[in-house]
Coordinates of C-alpha atoms in Angstrom, one line a residue:
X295 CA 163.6 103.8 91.6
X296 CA 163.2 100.7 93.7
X297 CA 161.8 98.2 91.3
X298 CA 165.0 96.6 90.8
X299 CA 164.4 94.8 94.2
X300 CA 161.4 93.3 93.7
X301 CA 161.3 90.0 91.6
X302 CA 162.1 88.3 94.4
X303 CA 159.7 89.7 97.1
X304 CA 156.5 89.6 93.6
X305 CA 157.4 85.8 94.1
X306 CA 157.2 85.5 97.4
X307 CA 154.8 88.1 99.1
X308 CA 152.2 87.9 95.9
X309 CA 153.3 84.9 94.1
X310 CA 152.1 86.4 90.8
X311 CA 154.1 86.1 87.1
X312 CA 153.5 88.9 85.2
X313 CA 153.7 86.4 81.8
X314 CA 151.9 83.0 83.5
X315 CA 149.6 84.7 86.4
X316 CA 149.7 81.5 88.4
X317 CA 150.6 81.7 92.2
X318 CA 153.1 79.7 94.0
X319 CA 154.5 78.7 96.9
X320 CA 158.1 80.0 97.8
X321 CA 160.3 77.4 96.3
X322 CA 163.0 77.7 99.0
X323 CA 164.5 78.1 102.1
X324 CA 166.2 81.5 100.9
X325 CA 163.1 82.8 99.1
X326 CA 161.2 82.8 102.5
X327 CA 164.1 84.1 104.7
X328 CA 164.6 87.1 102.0
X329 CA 161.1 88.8 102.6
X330 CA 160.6 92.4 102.6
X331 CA 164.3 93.0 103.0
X332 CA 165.5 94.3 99.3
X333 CA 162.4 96.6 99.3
X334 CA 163.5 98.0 103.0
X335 CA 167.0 98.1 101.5
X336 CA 166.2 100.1 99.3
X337 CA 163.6 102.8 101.1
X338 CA 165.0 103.0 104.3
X339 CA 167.9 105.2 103.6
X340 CA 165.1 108.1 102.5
X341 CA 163.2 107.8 105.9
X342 CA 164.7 109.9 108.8
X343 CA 164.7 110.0 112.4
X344 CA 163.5 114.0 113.8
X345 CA 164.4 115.2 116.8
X346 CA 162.7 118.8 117.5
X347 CA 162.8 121.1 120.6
X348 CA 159.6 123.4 121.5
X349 CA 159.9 126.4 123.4
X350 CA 156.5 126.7 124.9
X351 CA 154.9 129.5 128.0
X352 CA 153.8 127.4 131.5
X353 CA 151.8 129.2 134.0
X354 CA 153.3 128.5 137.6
X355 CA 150.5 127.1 139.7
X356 CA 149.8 129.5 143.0
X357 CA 150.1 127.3 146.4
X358 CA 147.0 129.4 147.2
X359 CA 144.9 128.4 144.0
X360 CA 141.3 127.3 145.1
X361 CA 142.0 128.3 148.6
X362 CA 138.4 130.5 149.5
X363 CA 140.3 132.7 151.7
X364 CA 143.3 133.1 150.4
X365 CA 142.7 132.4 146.6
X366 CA 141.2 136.3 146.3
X367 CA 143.9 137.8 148.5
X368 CA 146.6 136.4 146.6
X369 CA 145.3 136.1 143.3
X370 CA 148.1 136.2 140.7
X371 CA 150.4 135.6 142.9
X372 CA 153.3 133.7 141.6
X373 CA 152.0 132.8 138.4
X374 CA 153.8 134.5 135.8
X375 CA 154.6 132.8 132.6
X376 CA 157.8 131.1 132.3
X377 CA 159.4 129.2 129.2
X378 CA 159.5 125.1 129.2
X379 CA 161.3 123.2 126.4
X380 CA 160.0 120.2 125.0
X381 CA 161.5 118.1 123.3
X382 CA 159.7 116.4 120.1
X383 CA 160.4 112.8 118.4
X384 CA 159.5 111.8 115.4
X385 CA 160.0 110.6 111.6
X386 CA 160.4 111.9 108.4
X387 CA 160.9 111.3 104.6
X388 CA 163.3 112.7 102.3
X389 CA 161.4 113.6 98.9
X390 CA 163.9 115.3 96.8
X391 CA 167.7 114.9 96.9
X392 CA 168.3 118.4 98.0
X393 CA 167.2 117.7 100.9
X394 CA 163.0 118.6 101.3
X395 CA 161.8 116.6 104.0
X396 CA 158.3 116.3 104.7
X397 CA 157.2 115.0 108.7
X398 CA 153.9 115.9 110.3
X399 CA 152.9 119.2 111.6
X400 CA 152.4 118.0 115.4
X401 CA 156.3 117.2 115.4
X402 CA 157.9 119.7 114.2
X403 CA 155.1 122.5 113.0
X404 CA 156.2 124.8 116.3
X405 CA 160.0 123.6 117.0
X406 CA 162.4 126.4 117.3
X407 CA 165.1 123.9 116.8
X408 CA 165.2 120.9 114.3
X409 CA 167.5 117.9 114.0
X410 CA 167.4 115.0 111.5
X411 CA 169.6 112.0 111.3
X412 CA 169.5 109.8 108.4
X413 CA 169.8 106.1 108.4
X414 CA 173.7 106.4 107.7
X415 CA 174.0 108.6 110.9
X416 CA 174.2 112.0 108.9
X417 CA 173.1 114.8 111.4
X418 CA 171.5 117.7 109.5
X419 CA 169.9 121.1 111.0
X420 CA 166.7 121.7 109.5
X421 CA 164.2 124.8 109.1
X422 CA 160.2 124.5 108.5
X423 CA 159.6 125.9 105.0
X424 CA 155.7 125.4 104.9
X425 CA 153.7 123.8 107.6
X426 CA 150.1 123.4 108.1
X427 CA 148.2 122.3 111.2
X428 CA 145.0 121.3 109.5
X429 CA 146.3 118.9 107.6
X430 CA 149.2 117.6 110.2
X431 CA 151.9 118.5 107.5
X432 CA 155.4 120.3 108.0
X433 CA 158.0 120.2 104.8
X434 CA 161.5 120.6 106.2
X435 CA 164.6 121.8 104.2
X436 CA 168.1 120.0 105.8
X437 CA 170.8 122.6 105.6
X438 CA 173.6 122.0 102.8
X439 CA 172.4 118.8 101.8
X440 CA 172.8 117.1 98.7
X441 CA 172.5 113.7 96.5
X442 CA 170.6 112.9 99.4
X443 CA 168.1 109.3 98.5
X444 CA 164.5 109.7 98.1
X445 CA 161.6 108.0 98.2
X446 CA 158.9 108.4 94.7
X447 CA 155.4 110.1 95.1
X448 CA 152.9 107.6 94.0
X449 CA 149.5 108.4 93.1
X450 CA 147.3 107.5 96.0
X451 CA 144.4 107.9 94.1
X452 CA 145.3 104.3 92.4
X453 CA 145.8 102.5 96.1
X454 CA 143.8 99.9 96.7
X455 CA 142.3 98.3 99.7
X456 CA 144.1 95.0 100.1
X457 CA 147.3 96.0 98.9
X458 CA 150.7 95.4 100.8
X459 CA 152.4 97.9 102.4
X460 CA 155.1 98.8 104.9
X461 CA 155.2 101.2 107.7
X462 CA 158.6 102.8 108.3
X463 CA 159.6 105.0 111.5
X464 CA 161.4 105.3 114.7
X465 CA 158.2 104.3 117.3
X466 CA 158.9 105.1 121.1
X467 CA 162.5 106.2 119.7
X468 CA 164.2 102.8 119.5
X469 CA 165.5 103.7 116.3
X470 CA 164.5 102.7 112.9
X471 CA 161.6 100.0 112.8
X472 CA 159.8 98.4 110.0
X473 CA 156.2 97.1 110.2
X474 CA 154.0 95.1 107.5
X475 CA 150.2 94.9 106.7
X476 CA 147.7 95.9 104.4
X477 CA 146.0 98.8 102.9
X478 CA 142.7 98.3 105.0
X479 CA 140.7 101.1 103.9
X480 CA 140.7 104.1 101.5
X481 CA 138.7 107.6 102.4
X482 CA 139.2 107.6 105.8
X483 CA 138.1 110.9 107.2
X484 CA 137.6 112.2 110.9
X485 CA 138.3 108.8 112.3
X486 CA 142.2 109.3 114.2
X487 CA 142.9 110.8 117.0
X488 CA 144.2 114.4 117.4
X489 CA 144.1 117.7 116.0
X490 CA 144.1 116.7 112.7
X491 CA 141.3 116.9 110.6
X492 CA 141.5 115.2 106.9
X493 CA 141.3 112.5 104.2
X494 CA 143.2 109.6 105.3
X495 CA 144.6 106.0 104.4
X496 CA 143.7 103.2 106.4
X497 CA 146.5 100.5 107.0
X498 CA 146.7 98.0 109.9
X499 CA 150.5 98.1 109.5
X500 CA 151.5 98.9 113.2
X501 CA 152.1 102.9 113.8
X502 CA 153.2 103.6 117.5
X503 CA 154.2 107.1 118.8
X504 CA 157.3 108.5 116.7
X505 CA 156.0 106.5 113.8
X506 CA 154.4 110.0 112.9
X507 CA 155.6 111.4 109.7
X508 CA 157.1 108.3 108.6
X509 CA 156.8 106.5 105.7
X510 CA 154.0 104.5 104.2
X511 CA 155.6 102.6 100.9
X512 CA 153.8 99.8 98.8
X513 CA 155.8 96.8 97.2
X514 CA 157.1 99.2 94.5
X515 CA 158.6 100.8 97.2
X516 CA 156.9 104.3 96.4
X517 CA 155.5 106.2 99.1
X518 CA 151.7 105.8 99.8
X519 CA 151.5 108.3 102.4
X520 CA 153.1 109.9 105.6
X521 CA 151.9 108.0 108.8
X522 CA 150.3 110.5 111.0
X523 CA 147.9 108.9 113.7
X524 CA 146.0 106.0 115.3
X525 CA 142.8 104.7 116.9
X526 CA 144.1 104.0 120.0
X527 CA 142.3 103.7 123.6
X528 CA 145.7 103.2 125.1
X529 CA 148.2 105.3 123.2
X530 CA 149.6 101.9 121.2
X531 CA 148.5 100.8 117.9
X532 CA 145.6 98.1 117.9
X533 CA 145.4 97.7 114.1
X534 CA 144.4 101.0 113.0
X535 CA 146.7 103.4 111.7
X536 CA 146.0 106.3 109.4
X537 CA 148.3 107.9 106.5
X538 CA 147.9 111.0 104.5
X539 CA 147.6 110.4 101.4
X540 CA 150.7 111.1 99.0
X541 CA 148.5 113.3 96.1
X542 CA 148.3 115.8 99.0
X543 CA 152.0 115.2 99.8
X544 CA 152.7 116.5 96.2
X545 CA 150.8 119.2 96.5
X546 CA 152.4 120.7 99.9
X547 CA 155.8 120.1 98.2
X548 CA 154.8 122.1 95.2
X549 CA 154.0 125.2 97.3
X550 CA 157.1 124.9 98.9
X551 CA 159.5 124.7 96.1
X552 CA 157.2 128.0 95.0
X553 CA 158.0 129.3 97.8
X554 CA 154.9 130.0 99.9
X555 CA 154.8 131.1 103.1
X556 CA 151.9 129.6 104.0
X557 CA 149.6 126.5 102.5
X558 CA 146.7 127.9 100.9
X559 CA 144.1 125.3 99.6
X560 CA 141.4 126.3 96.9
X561 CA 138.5 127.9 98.7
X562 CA 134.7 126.4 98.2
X563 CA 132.4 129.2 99.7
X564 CA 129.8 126.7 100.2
X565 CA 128.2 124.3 102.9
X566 CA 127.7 120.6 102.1
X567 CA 125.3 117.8 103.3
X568 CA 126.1 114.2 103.2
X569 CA 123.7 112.3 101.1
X570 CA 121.4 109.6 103.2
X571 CA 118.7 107.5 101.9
X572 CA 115.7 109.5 102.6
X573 CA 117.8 112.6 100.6
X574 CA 118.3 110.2 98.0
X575 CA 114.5 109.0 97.4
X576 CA 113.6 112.7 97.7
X577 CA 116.1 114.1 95.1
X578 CA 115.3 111.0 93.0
X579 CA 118.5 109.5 92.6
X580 CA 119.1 105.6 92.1
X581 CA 122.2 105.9 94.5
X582 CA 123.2 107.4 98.1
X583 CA 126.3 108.6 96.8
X584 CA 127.6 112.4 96.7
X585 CA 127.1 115.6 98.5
X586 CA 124.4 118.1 98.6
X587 CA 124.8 121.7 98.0
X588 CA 123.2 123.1 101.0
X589 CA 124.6 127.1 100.9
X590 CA 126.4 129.2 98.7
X591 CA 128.5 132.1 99.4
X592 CA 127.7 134.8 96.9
X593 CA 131.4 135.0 95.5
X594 CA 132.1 131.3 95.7
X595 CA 133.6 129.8 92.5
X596 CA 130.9 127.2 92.1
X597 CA 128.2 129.5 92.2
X598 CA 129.9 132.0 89.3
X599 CA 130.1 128.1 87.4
X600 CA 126.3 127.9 87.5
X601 CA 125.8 125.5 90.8
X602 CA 122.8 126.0 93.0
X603 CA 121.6 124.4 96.1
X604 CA 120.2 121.4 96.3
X605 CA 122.9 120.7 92.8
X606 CA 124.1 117.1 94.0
X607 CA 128.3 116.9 93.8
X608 CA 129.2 112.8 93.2
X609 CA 132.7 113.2 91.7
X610 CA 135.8 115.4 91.5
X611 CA 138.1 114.8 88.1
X612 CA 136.7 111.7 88.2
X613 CA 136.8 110.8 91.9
X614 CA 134.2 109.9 93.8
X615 CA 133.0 112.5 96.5
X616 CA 130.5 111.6 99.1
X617 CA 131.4 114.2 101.7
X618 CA 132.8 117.7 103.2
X619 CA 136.2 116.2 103.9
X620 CA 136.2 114.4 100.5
X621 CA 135.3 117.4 98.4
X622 CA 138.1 119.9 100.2
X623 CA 140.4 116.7 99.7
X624 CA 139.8 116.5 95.9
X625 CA 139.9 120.4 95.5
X626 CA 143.3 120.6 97.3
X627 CA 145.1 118.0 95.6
X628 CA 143.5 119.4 92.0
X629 CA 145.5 122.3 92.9
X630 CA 145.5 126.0 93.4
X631 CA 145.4 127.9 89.6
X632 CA 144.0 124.8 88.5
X633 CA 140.4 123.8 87.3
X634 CA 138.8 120.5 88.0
X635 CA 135.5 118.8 86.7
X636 CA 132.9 118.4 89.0
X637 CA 130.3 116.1 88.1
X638 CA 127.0 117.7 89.4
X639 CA 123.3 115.7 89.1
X640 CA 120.4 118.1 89.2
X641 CA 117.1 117.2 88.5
X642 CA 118.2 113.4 87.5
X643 CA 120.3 114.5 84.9
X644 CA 124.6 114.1 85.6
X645 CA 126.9 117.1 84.3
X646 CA 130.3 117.6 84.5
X647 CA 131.3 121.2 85.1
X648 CA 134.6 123.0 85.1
X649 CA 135.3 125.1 88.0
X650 CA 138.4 127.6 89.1
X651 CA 140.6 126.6 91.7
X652 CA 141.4 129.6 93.7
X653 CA 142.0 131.0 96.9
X654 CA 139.0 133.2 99.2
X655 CA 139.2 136.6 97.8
X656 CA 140.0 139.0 100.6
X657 CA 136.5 141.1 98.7
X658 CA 135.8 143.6 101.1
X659 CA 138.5 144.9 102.1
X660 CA 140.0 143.6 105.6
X661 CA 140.4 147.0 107.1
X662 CA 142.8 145.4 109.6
X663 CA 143.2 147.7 112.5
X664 CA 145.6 147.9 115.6
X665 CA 144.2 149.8 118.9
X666 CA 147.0 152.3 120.0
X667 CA 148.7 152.8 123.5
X668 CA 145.8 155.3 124.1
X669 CA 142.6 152.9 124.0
X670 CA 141.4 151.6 126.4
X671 CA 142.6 147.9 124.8
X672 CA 146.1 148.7 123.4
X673 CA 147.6 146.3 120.7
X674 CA 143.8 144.6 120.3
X675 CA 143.7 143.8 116.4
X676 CA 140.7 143.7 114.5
X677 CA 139.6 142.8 111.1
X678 CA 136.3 142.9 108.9
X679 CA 135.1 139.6 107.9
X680 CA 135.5 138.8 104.3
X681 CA 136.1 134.9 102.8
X682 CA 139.6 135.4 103.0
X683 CA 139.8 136.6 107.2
X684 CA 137.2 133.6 107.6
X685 CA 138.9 131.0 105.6
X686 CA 142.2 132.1 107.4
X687 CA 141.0 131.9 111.4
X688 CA 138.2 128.9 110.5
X689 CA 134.9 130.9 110.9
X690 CA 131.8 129.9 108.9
X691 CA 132.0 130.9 105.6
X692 CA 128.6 132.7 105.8
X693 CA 130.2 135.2 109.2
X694 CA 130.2 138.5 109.2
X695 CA 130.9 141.6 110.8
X696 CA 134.3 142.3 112.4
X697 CA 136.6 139.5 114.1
X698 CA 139.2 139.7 116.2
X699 CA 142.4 138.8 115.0
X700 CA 144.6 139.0 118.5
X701 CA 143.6 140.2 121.9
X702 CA 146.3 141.6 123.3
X703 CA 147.0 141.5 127.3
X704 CA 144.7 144.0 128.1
X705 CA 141.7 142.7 126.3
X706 CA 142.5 139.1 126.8
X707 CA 142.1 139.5 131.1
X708 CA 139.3 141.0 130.0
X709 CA 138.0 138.0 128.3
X710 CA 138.2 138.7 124.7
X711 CA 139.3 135.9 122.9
X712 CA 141.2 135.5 119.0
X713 CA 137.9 134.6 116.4
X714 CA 135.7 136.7 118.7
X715 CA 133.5 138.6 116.3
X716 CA 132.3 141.7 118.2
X717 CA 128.6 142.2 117.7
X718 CA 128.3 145.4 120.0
X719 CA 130.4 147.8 122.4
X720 CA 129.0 149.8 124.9
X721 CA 125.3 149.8 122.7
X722 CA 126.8 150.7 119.3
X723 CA 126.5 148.1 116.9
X724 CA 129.9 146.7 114.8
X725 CA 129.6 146.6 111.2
X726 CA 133.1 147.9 110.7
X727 CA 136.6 148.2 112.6
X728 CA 136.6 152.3 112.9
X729 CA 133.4 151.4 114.8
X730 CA 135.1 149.2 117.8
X731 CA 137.9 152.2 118.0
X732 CA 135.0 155.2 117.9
X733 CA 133.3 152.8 120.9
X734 CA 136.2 152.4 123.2
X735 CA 136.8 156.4 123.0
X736 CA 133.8 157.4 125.1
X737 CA 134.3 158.3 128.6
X738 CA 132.7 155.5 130.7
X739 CA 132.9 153.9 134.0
X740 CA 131.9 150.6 132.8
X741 CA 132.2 148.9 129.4
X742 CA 130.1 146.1 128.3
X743 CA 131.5 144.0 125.0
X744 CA 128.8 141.9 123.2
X745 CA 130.3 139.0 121.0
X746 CA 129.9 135.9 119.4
X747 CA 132.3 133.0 120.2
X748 CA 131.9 129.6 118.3
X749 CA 128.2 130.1 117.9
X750 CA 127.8 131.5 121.3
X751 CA 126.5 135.1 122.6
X752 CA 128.8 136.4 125.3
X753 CA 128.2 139.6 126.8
X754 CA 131.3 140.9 128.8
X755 CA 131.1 143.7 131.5
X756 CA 133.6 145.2 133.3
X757 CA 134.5 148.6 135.3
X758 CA 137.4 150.6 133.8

């Protein structure tokens, strides 16, 4: 929708004719002068400014905490929990022109209240239709919106390092700010700061704080992908900035418009190894390039398709894959109900393969279970471990055994934490839910809980 703009910023930013292919200098005053503005012209009016409040819990600090004397004698004194609101600034891009609005998770993922002002000063309340914090994405729905502009989903897949691009957002809340640069590197992935762990685009276009979910647009002006972070040692940008990508843009937008409650990405059941040289020469391949199969859940999709470990993964529909983040990048974006060709080398020999896209299969049953007023760790919930519990609370796909899914006040001051799995209560071993209620019913002065937390055997042991 924005093409209209650009013969005169093709002339002057890549002074390339289509029909003669010869660069140029600009051959006036008014060419250099004009710029980037016809492309910001045009895209600015689909990038917002957010302005989200979170209600969070703060623990008031004891004047007696760390005192030796007095620290025991007054222990929980003054610290109950009390509310503290937070107020959240950031950026966002209007996708559709009723009014879905996609921003980053770490802006607006938790507010309990939502405001967005477009660049004409429309205020619009806003509710979160689909967020998820692994991928730092929120998608937003304004309230009674319409013929709203938009920006176009392009296919980041076809980006390519040395490309223009421009970085639009509302940094440190000065309002809306454009900034220029390149495309500086594709397949970014656990590089930027944060929470966030993805598959992201490099660009040295400057991104400061309230850039985040803003846009990323090349000269076309169609959107790249959402700005979302920085390698920063100082909290400013120094030249790194990192966008996600817009083929998983699409895909969060899809679910939404489908109405899901939460983002669900195809699940893999398997454990990967990046490739190094030494893997390579063993393996026999020419090339360090792909990822190694290096586990397999029984009911994982690529193991029903025939793949074994030690099978070699290099490409995705045609993508090149050399790692974890990669592969769960290419799977998400192929889409959930989908299939997608995996190119898998084993023994020497390249295959492509079509496997299913679909979500962990919730094969055994769950057995979710809530403790009642009468144990001895009311409102405790408890699940059994199946692919579907551990993709949902990020446990290894190979755990088992029963999880717990909240704690509750009474066994959290014990110390039991959410994603515990209990191993063992009071001797008797956990294979099943019924198993930790049967446990806690037996008449004891003391209680010991044995778990496993984050790879880690705790033993907790307490008197009743």
């Amino acid at each position: 929708m924005f093409r209209n703009c650009l013969t005169a910023l093709t002339i002057v930013m890549l002074g390339a004719l289509p029909i003669q292919a010869e660069t140029r200098v600009p051959a006036s005053q008014a060419e250099i002068a004009l710029g980037f503005a016809p492309l910001v012209k045009e895209a600015a009016p689909a990038v917002v400014n957010i302005y989200a409040k979170i209600i969070t819990e703060t623990q008031a600090r004891s004047p007696f905490m760390n005192d030796p004397f007095f620290d025991d004698l007054f222990r929980g004194f003054g610290q109950q929990r009390r509310p503290r609101v937070q107020n959240s600034l950031g950026s966002g891009v209007i996708l559709s022109a009723d009014g879905y609005v996609v921003s980053n998770y770490h802006v607006v993922g938790t507010a309990s209240e939502i405001r967005v002002v477009t660049n004409d000063r429309r205020e619009f309340n806003a509710q979160v239709v689909l967020a998820d914090e692994e991928s730092d994405l929120a998608i937003l729905q304004l309230d009674e919106a319409e013929d709203l502009p938009f920006l176009t989903l392009r296919d980041s897949d076809r980006v390519e390092v040395g490309e223009l691009a421009l970085a639009i957002g509302n940094p440190f809340g000065v309002g809306q700010t454009v900034s220029s640069g390149i495309i500086s590197g594709l397949a970014r992935s656990g590089t930027a700061t944060g929470a966030g762990r993805g598959y992201y685009i490099q660009t040295d276009a400057p991104i400061n704080p309230g850039n985040s979910g803003g846009a990323l647009i090349d000269v076309n002006g169609d959107l790249i992908g959402i700005n979302t972070r920085i390698l920063s040692r100082s909290g400013g940008s120094n030249g790194i900035g990192f966008a996600i990508p817009a083929n998983l843009v699409r895909e969060f937008v899809r679910q939404a418009q489908e109405g899901s409650e939460a983002f669900q990405r195809p699940w893999a059941g398997m454990s990967g190894q990046l490739m190094d040289a030494d893997l390579a020469e063993s393996l026999g391949l020419g090339l360090v390039e792909g990822m190694m199969i290096s586990d397999l859940h029984p009911k994982s999709p690529f193991g029903r398709a025939g793949f074994q470990v030690g099978d070699v993964i290099t490409q995705v529909d045609g993508e090149p894959v050399n790692s974890p983040p990669e592969m769960v990048f290419r799977m998400t974006v192929a889409g959930l109900g989908q299939t997608a060709v995996f190119t898998r080398v084993r023994d020497g020999v390249a295959e492509d393969v079509e496997v299913a896209m679909l979500p962990a299969p919730n094969d055994p049953p769950a057995e979710a279970l809530a403790l009642g007023e009468r144990s001895v760790f009311p409102g405790l919930e408890i699940a059994r471990i199946n692919p579907a519990v551990a993709s949902g609370m990020g446990l290894p796909f190979t755990a088992d055994g029963v999880v717990v899914t909240h704690a509750g006040p009474y066994a959290a001051r014990a110390g039991i934490q959410e994603a515990d799995i209990l191993v063992r209560v009071n001797g008797r071993d956990i294979e099943r839910p019924t198993d930790v209620e049967q446990a806690l019913r037996e008449k004891t002065r003391w209680m010991q809980v044995e778990l496993m937390r984050r790879g880690q055997r705790v033993v907790l042991r307490f008197r009743l």
